[in-house]
Amino acid sequence: MPPAKLDPIDRKILAELQADGRMTNVELSRRVGISAPPCLRRVRALEETGFIEGYHARVNTRQLGFEVAVFAMVSLRSQAESDLNAFEDRVRSWPLVRECHMLNGEIDFILKCVAPDLSTFQRFLTEDLVSAPNVAGVKTSLVIRETKWEPGVPFDVLEARATSD
Amino acid sequence: MPPAKLDPIDRKILAELQADGRMTNVELSRRVGISAPPCLRRVRALEETGFIEGYHARVNTRQLGFEVAVFAMVSLRSQAESDLNAFEDRVRSWPLVRECHMLNGEIDFILKCVAPDLSTFQRFLTEDLVSAPNVAGVKTSLVIRETKWEPGVPFDVLEARATSD
DNA sequence: CGCTTCCGCGCAACATCATTGCATTGTCGC
DNA sequence: GCGACAATGCAATGATGTTGCGCGGAAGCG
């Protein structure tokens, strides 16, 4: 059931849980201005309708020993749907690849990768990624630092649109 | 207190909370094989020591009306630290930019952006990003689809390393 | 070796929270 | 206005989060 209308309270709930996914329902209900039971029912509904896809702890990858993060821009020889799917399946089997986005233009995929050290990544790059079938070229860039990271969606922009409807 | 040693139970806790950040402590303790109180104390310690940086609900951006996701590769004219910081500060003020990573090589920054529609993004691109001070060039690629998204770190790789120490 | 110290666990008790049933209220269509 | 529906808040119950405390195993020392 993808189609569903969100009121300002729903959007506030999403914004709050996006910022703090472990907030108690009591605290959440207080912040959005309704009592706990209907608040919980709304959260459940947002989960069921797919607005909330999941909850995750964000961990410090570097502190956990993954010193290296890399963006890999991949070009394929064939963009036939079956070849794209084959590549995607392969990507899903590589634990060092955390994200994979299919793009338009020169670059077909952008992969966000992590690794304990550079040599581990280099080995993955040459032995797995570059030598995978249908891969025409890979350009990589090391992440020096992460300047901004905000989960999901800018709800202030969403509010501005919703209220102007 | 960044330096701290993790045992297999800590790593299991991190893996579980990374996969499901709203799991109850009772369920978590059951899965990692200890009782609830020490489990909660471990979670608190992981939060305090920075291994856990936060918890977030993952929302369906498209369903929320952000039909467009774009990666923008930005090159600057000057890479002096003060100029980098100035650009980063500007980036933080743009709600449509959700992530910003500083890279090595040709491209200085990669930005993940979202927008309700293409024209909104185009306006942001030309009026804000391209026309920002010190920006030499911007290449953008539309995200066609997101093939893989896993939060954080591959704990199976981490386990393999930890046990071989 | 045995003793001591320290750390982390589990138990038990309490406080808080999640969850359900139900009566009430407000809204929309008629 | 009037009835049907949806959503709210209240109250009660069960589950969970949280703290204090005693116990036991491991490491360090005599």
Coordinates of C-alpha atoms (C1' of nucleotides) in Angstrom, one line a residue:
Chain A
M1 CA 0.0 0.0 0.0
P2 CA 2.3 2.7 -1.2
P3 CA -0.3 5.5 -1.6
A4 CA -1.0 7.2 1.7
K5 CA -1.4 10.7 2.8
L6 CA 0.8 12.1 5.5
D7 CA -0.3 14.9 7.9
P8 CA 2.1 17.2 9.7
I9 CA 2.2 14.8 12.7
D10 CA 3.3 11.9 10.5
R11 CA 6.0 14.0 9.0
K12 CA 7.1 15.1 12.4
I13 CA 7.3 11.5 13.5
L14 CA 9.4 10.6 10.5
A15 CA 11.7 13.6 11.1
E16 CA 12.2 12.6 14.8
L17 CA 12.8 9.0 14.2
Q18 CA 15.1 9.8 11.3
A19 CA 17.2 11.9 13.8
D20 CA 16.9 9.4 16.7
G21 CA 15.7 6.0 15.8
R22 CA 15.7 4.7 19.3
M23 CA 13.6 7.4 20.9
T24 CA 10.9 5.9 23.1
N25 CA 7.4 6.1 22.0
V26 CA 6.5 8.2 25.0
E27 CA 9.1 10.8 24.2
L28 CA 8.1 10.7 20.5
S29 CA 4.5 11.2 21.4
R30 CA 5.4 14.2 23.6
R31 CA 7.4 15.8 20.8
V32 CA 4.7 15.4 18.2
G33 CA 2.0 16.6 20.5
I34 CA -0.3 13.5 20.8
S35 CA -0.6 10.8 23.4
A36 CA 1.4 7.6 23.3
P37 CA -1.1 5.1 21.9
P38 CA -2.1 6.9 18.7
C39 CA 1.5 7.8 18.2
L40 CA 2.6 4.2 18.3
R41 CA -0.2 3.3 15.9
R42 CA 1.0 5.9 13.5
V43 CA 4.6 4.6 13.7
R44 CA 3.3 1.1 13.0
A45 CA 1.3 2.3 10.0
L46 CA 4.4 4.2 8.7
E47 CA 6.3 1.0 8.9
E48 CA 3.6 -1.1 7.2
T49 CA 3.1 1.4 4.4
G50 CA 6.9 1.4 3.7
F51 CA 7.6 5.0 4.7
I52 CA 9.9 3.6 7.3
E53 CA 12.1 1.0 5.8
G54 CA 14.1 0.1 8.9
Y55 CA 16.1 1.2 11.8
H56 CA 19.9 1.0 12.1
A57 CA 22.7 1.9 14.5
R58 CA 25.3 4.0 12.8
V59 CA 28.7 2.7 13.8
N60 CA 32.1 4.4 13.6
T61 CA 33.7 2.4 10.8
R62 CA 37.2 3.8 11.3
Q63 CA 37.2 3.0 15.0
L64 CA 36.1 -0.5 14.1
G65 CA 39.3 -0.9 12.1
F66 CA 38.0 0.0 8.6
E67 CA 40.5 2.7 8.0
V68 CA 39.8 3.0 4.3
A69 CA 36.6 4.2 2.5
V70 CA 36.6 4.4 -1.3
F71 CA 34.2 5.5 -4.0
A72 CA 34.5 3.3 -7.1
M73 CA 33.1 4.5 -10.4
V74 CA 32.4 1.5 -12.6
S75 CA 31.7 1.5 -16.4
L76 CA 30.4 -1.7 -18.0
R77 CA 30.7 -2.8 -21.6
S78 CA 27.1 -3.9 -21.9
Q79 CA 24.2 -2.2 -20.4
A80 CA 21.7 -4.8 -21.3
E81 CA 19.3 -5.4 -18.4
S82 CA 20.5 -9.0 -17.9
D83 CA 24.1 -7.8 -17.8
L84 CA 23.2 -5.1 -15.3
N85 CA 21.5 -7.6 -13.1
A86 CA 24.4 -10.0 -13.3
F87 CA 26.8 -7.2 -12.1
E88 CA 24.4 -6.2 -9.4
D89 CA 24.2 -9.8 -8.1
R90 CA 28.0 -10.0 -8.0
V91 CA 28.1 -6.7 -6.1
R92 CA 25.8 -8.0 -3.5
S93 CA 28.2 -10.8 -2.8
W94 CA 31.1 -8.5 -2.0
P95 CA 31.0 -7.5 1.7
L96 CA 33.4 -4.6 1.2
V97 CA 30.9 -2.9 -1.0
R98 CA 28.4 -1.2 1.2
E99 CA 26.4 0.8 -1.3
C100 CA 25.8 0.4 -5.0
H101 CA 23.9 3.0 -7.1
M102 CA 23.2 2.7 -10.8
L103 CA 23.7 5.9 -12.6
N104 CA 23.1 7.5 -16.0
G105 CA 25.8 8.8 -18.1
E106 CA 29.4 7.6 -18.6
I107 CA 29.6 5.9 -15.2
D108 CA 27.2 3.0 -14.9
F109 CA 27.6 2.4 -11.1
I110 CA 29.1 4.1 -8.2
L111 CA 30.1 1.8 -5.3
K112 CA 30.9 2.9 -1.8
C113 CA 33.5 0.5 -0.4
V114 CA 35.2 0.1 3.0
A115 CA 38.3 -1.9 3.9
P116 CA 40.6 -2.4 6.9
D117 CA 43.6 -1.1 4.9
L118 CA 44.6 0.0 1.5
S119 CA 46.2 -3.3 0.5
T120 CA 43.0 -5.2 1.3
F121 CA 41.1 -2.8 -0.9
Q122 CA 43.7 -3.0 -3.7
R123 CA 43.4 -6.8 -3.7
F124 CA 39.6 -6.6 -3.9
L125 CA 39.9 -4.0 -6.6
T126 CA 42.2 -6.0 -8.9
E127 CA 41.1 -9.5 -8.1
D128 CA 37.3 -9.0 -7.8
L129 CA 36.0 -5.7 -9.2
V130 CA 38.2 -5.0 -12.2
S131 CA 38.4 -8.6 -13.2
A132 CA 34.6 -9.1 -13.0
P133 CA 32.9 -10.0 -16.3
N134 CA 31.6 -7.0 -18.3
V135 CA 33.6 -4.4 -16.4
A136 CA 35.1 -1.9 -18.8
G137 CA 36.7 0.4 -16.4
V138 CA 36.9 1.5 -12.8
K139 CA 38.0 4.8 -11.4
T140 CA 38.5 5.0 -7.6
S141 CA 38.8 7.9 -5.2
L142 CA 39.8 7.6 -1.5
V143 CA 37.6 9.3 1.0
I144 CA 39.7 11.8 2.9
R145 CA 37.0 12.8 5.3
E146 CA 33.2 12.8 5.6
T147 CA 32.1 16.3 5.8
K148 CA 28.3 15.9 6.1
W149 CA 26.1 13.0 6.7
E150 CA 22.4 13.4 7.2
P151 CA 20.0 10.4 7.0
G152 CA 17.2 10.3 4.6
V153 CA 15.3 13.4 3.7
P154 CA 15.3 17.1 4.5
F155 CA 11.9 17.4 6.3
D156 CA 12.0 21.2 6.4
V157 CA 11.9 21.2 2.6
L158 CA 9.1 18.6 2.8
E159 CA 7.1 20.8 5.1
A160 CA 7.6 23.8 2.9
R161 CA 6.1 21.9 0.0
A162 CA 3.3 20.3 2.0
T163 CA 2.0 23.5 3.5
S164 CA 2.1 25.3 0.1
D165 CA -0.2 22.6 -1.4
Chain B
M1 CA 38.0 7.4 25.2
P2 CA 38.5 6.1 21.6
P3 CA 40.8 3.2 22.4
A4 CA 38.9 0.2 23.6
K5 CA 39.0 -3.5 23.0
L6 CA 36.0 -5.3 21.6
D7 CA 35.3 -8.9 22.3
P8 CA 33.1 -11.2 20.2
I9 CA 30.0 -10.3 22.2
D10 CA 30.5 -6.6 21.5
R11 CA 30.9 -7.2 17.8
K12 CA 27.8 -9.3 17.8
I13 CA 25.9 -6.5 19.5
L14 CA 27.1 -4.0 17.0
A15 CA 26.2 -6.3 14.1
E16 CA 22.7 -6.8 15.5
L17 CA 22.0 -3.2 16.2
Q18 CA 23.4 -2.2 12.8
A19 CA 20.9 -4.5 11.2
D20 CA 18.0 -3.6 13.5
G21 CA 18.5 -0.5 15.6
R22 CA 15.2 -0.8 17.4
M23 CA 15.7 -4.3 18.7
T24 CA 14.7 -4.5 22.4
N25 CA 17.5 -5.1 24.8
V26 CA 15.9 -8.3 25.9
E27 CA 15.9 -9.7 22.4
L28 CA 19.5 -8.4 21.8
S29 CA 20.7 -10.0 25.0
R30 CA 19.1 -13.3 23.9
R31 CA 20.8 -13.2 20.6
V32 CA 24.3 -12.4 21.9
G33 CA 24.0 -15.0 24.7
I34 CA 24.1 -13.0 27.9
S35 CA 21.5 -11.6 30.2
A36 CA 19.8 -8.3 29.7
P37 CA 21.6 -6.1 32.3
P38 CA 25.2 -6.6 31.1
C39 CA 24.0 -6.4 27.6
L40 CA 22.5 -3.0 28.2
R41 CA 25.7 -1.9 30.0
R42 CA 27.7 -3.0 26.9
V43 CA 25.4 -1.1 24.6
R44 CA 25.8 2.1 26.7
A45 CA 29.6 1.6 26.8
L46 CA 29.6 1.3 23.0
E47 CA 27.7 4.5 22.7
E48 CA 29.9 6.3 25.2
T49 CA 33.1 5.2 23.5
G50 CA 31.8 6.3 20.1
F51 CA 31.5 2.9 18.4
I52 CA 27.8 3.6 18.1
E53 CA 27.4 7.1 16.8
G54 CA 23.6 7.1 16.6
Y55 CA 20.4 5.4 15.6
H56 CA 18.3 6.4 12.7
A57 CA 15.1 5.4 11.0
R58 CA 15.7 4.8 7.3
V59 CA 12.9 6.3 5.3
N60 CA 11.7 5.8 1.7
T61 CA 12.8 9.0 0.1
R62 CA 10.9 8.4 -3.2
Q63 CA 7.7 7.6 -1.4
L64 CA 8.1 10.8 0.6
G65 CA 8.2 12.8 -2.6
F66 CA 11.9 13.1 -3.3
E67 CA 11.8 11.5 -6.7
V68 CA 15.4 12.5 -7.7
A69 CA 18.7 11.4 -6.2
V70 CA 21.9 12.7 -7.7
F71 CA 25.6 12.3 -7.2
A72 CA 27.5 15.5 -7.8
M73 CA 31.3 15.4 -8.4
V74 CA 32.8 18.7 -7.5
S75 CA 36.2 20.1 -8.3
L76 CA 37.5 23.2 -6.6
R77 CA 40.0 25.8 -7.8
S78 CA 41.8 26.0 -4.5
Q79 CA 42.4 23.2 -2.2
A80 CA 43.8 25.3 0.6
E81 CA 42.4 24.1 3.9
S82 CA 40.6 27.4 4.5
D83 CA 39.0 27.1 1.1
L84 CA 38.0 23.5 1.7
N85 CA 36.4 24.5 5.0
A86 CA 34.6 27.4 3.4
F87 CA 33.1 25.0 0.9
E88 CA 32.2 22.4 3.5
D89 CA 30.4 25.1 5.6
R90 CA 28.4 26.1 2.6
V91 CA 27.5 22.5 1.8
R92 CA 26.2 22.0 5.3
S93 CA 23.8 24.8 4.8
W94 CA 22.2 23.1 1.7
P95 CA 19.4 20.8 2.8
L96 CA 19.3 19.0 -0.5
V97 CA 22.8 17.7 0.1
R98 CA 22.6 14.7 2.4
E99 CA 26.2 13.5 2.2
C100 CA 29.5 15.2 1.4
H101 CA 32.7 13.3 1.1
M102 CA 36.1 14.8 0.5
L103 CA 38.1 12.8 -2.0
N104 CA 41.6 12.6 -3.4
G105 CA 42.4 12.9 -7.1
E106 CA 40.6 15.0 -9.7
I107 CA 37.4 15.2 -7.9
D108 CA 37.6 17.1 -4.6
F109 CA 34.1 16.3 -3.3
I110 CA 31.3 13.9 -4.0
L111 CA 27.9 15.1 -2.9
K112 CA 24.8 12.9 -2.6
C113 CA 21.8 15.1 -3.2
V114 CA 18.0 14.5 -3.2
A115 CA 15.2 16.7 -4.6
P116 CA 11.5 16.5 -5.2
D117 CA 11.9 16.8 -8.9
L118 CA 14.5 17.5 -11.6
S119 CA 13.8 21.2 -11.9
T120 CA 14.3 21.7 -8.2
F121 CA 17.6 20.0 -8.5
Q122 CA 18.6 21.9 -11.6
R123 CA 17.8 25.2 -9.8
F124 CA 19.9 24.2 -6.9
L125 CA 22.7 23.0 -9.2
T126 CA 23.0 26.2 -11.2
E127 CA 22.0 28.8 -8.6
D128 CA 23.7 27.4 -5.5
L129 CA 26.3 24.7 -6.3
V130 CA 27.9 25.8 -9.6
S131 CA 27.8 29.4 -8.7
A132 CA 29.4 28.9 -5.3
P133 CA 32.8 30.5 -4.7
N134 CA 35.8 28.4 -5.7
V135 CA 33.9 25.8 -7.6
A136 CA 35.7 24.9 -10.7
G137 CA 33.5 22.3 -12.1
V138 CA 30.6 19.9 -11.3
K139 CA 29.7 16.7 -13.0
T140 CA 26.3 15.2 -12.0
S141 CA 24.8 11.7 -12.5
L142 CA 21.3 10.8 -11.8
V143 CA 20.7 7.7 -9.6
I144 CA 18.6 5.3 -11.6
R145 CA 18.2 2.8 -8.9
E146 CA 19.8 1.8 -5.6
T147 CA 21.1 -1.7 -6.0
K148 CA 22.7 -2.3 -2.6
W149 CA 22.6 -0.6 0.7
E150 CA 24.1 -2.0 3.8
P151 CA 24.7 0.1 6.9
G152 CA 28.2 0.5 8.3
V153 CA 30.6 -2.3 8.3
P154 CA 30.8 -6.0 7.2
F155 CA 31.1 -7.7 10.6
D156 CA 31.8 -11.1 9.0
V157 CA 35.0 -9.5 7.7
L158 CA 35.7 -8.0 11.1
E159 CA 35.2 -11.4 12.8
A160 CA 37.6 -13.1 10.3
R161 CA 40.3 -10.5 11.2
A162 CA 39.6 -10.5 15.0
T163 CA 39.8 -14.3 15.3
S164 CA 43.0 -14.5 13.3
D165 CA 44.8 -12.0 15.7
Chain C
dC1 C1' 50.7 -22.5 44.8
dG2 C1' 47.4 -19.7 47.5
dC3 C1' 45.8 -15.2 48.3
dT4 C1' 43.9 -10.8 46.8
dT5 C1' 42.0 -7.8 43.6
dC6 C1' 39.2 -6.6 39.9
dC7 C1' 36.0 -7.1 36.4
dG8 C1' 31.9 -8.8 34.5
dC9 C1' 28.0 -11.7 35.0
dG10 C1' 23.3 -12.9 36.6
dC11 C1' 19.5 -12.3 39.9
dA12 C1' 16.0 -9.6 41.8
dA13 C1' 13.4 -5.4 42.5
dC14 C1' 11.7 -1.3 40.7
dA15 C1' 10.6 2.3 37.2
dT16 C1' 9.4 3.1 32.7
dC17 C1' 7.5 1.9 28.5
dA18 C1' 4.7 -0.6 24.9
dT19 C1' 0.3 -2.3 23.9
dT20 C1' -4.5 -3.3 24.0
dG21 C1' -9.6 -2.4 24.8
dC22 C1' -12.9 1.0 25.1
dA23 C1' -15.5 5.3 25.5
dT24 C1' -15.4 9.8 23.5
dT25 C1' -14.9 13.4 20.2
dG26 C1' -14.6 15.5 15.8
dT27 C1' -15.4 15.2 10.8
dC28 C1' -17.5 14.1 6.6
dG29 C1' -21.3 12.8 3.7
dC30 C1' -26.0 12.9 3.4
Chain D
dG1 C1' -29.0 18.3 11.7
dC2 C1' -27.9 13.2 11.8
dG3 C1' -25.4 8.9 11.4
dA4 C1' -21.1 6.5 10.2
dC5 C1' -16.4 6.4 10.3
dA6 C1' -11.8 7.4 11.8
dA7 C1' -8.7 8.9 15.2
dT8 C1' -7.9 10.4 19.8
dG9 C1' -7.2 9.9 24.9
dC10 C1' -7.7 7.2 29.2
dA11 C1' -7.0 3.3 31.9
dA12 C1' -5.2 -1.3 32.6
dT13 C1' -1.9 -4.9 31.7
dG14 C1' 2.2 -7.0 30.3
dA15 C1' 6.8 -6.4 28.7
dT16 C1' 11.0 -3.9 28.8
dG17 C1' 14.6 -0.8 30.7
dT18 C1' 17.4 0.1 34.6
dT19 C1' 19.7 -0.2 39.1
dG20 C1' 21.9 -2.3 43.2
dC21 C1' 24.1 -6.2 44.8
dG22 C1' 26.3 -10.7 45.6
dC23 C1' 28.9 -14.2 43.2
dG24 C1' 32.6 -16.4 40.5
dG25 C1' 36.4 -16.6 37.4
dA26 C1' 40.8 -14.6 35.7
dA27 C1' 45.0 -11.9 36.3
dG28 C1' 48.6 -10.2 39.4
dC29 C1' 51.4 -10.9 43.4
dG30 C1' 53.4 -12.8 47.4

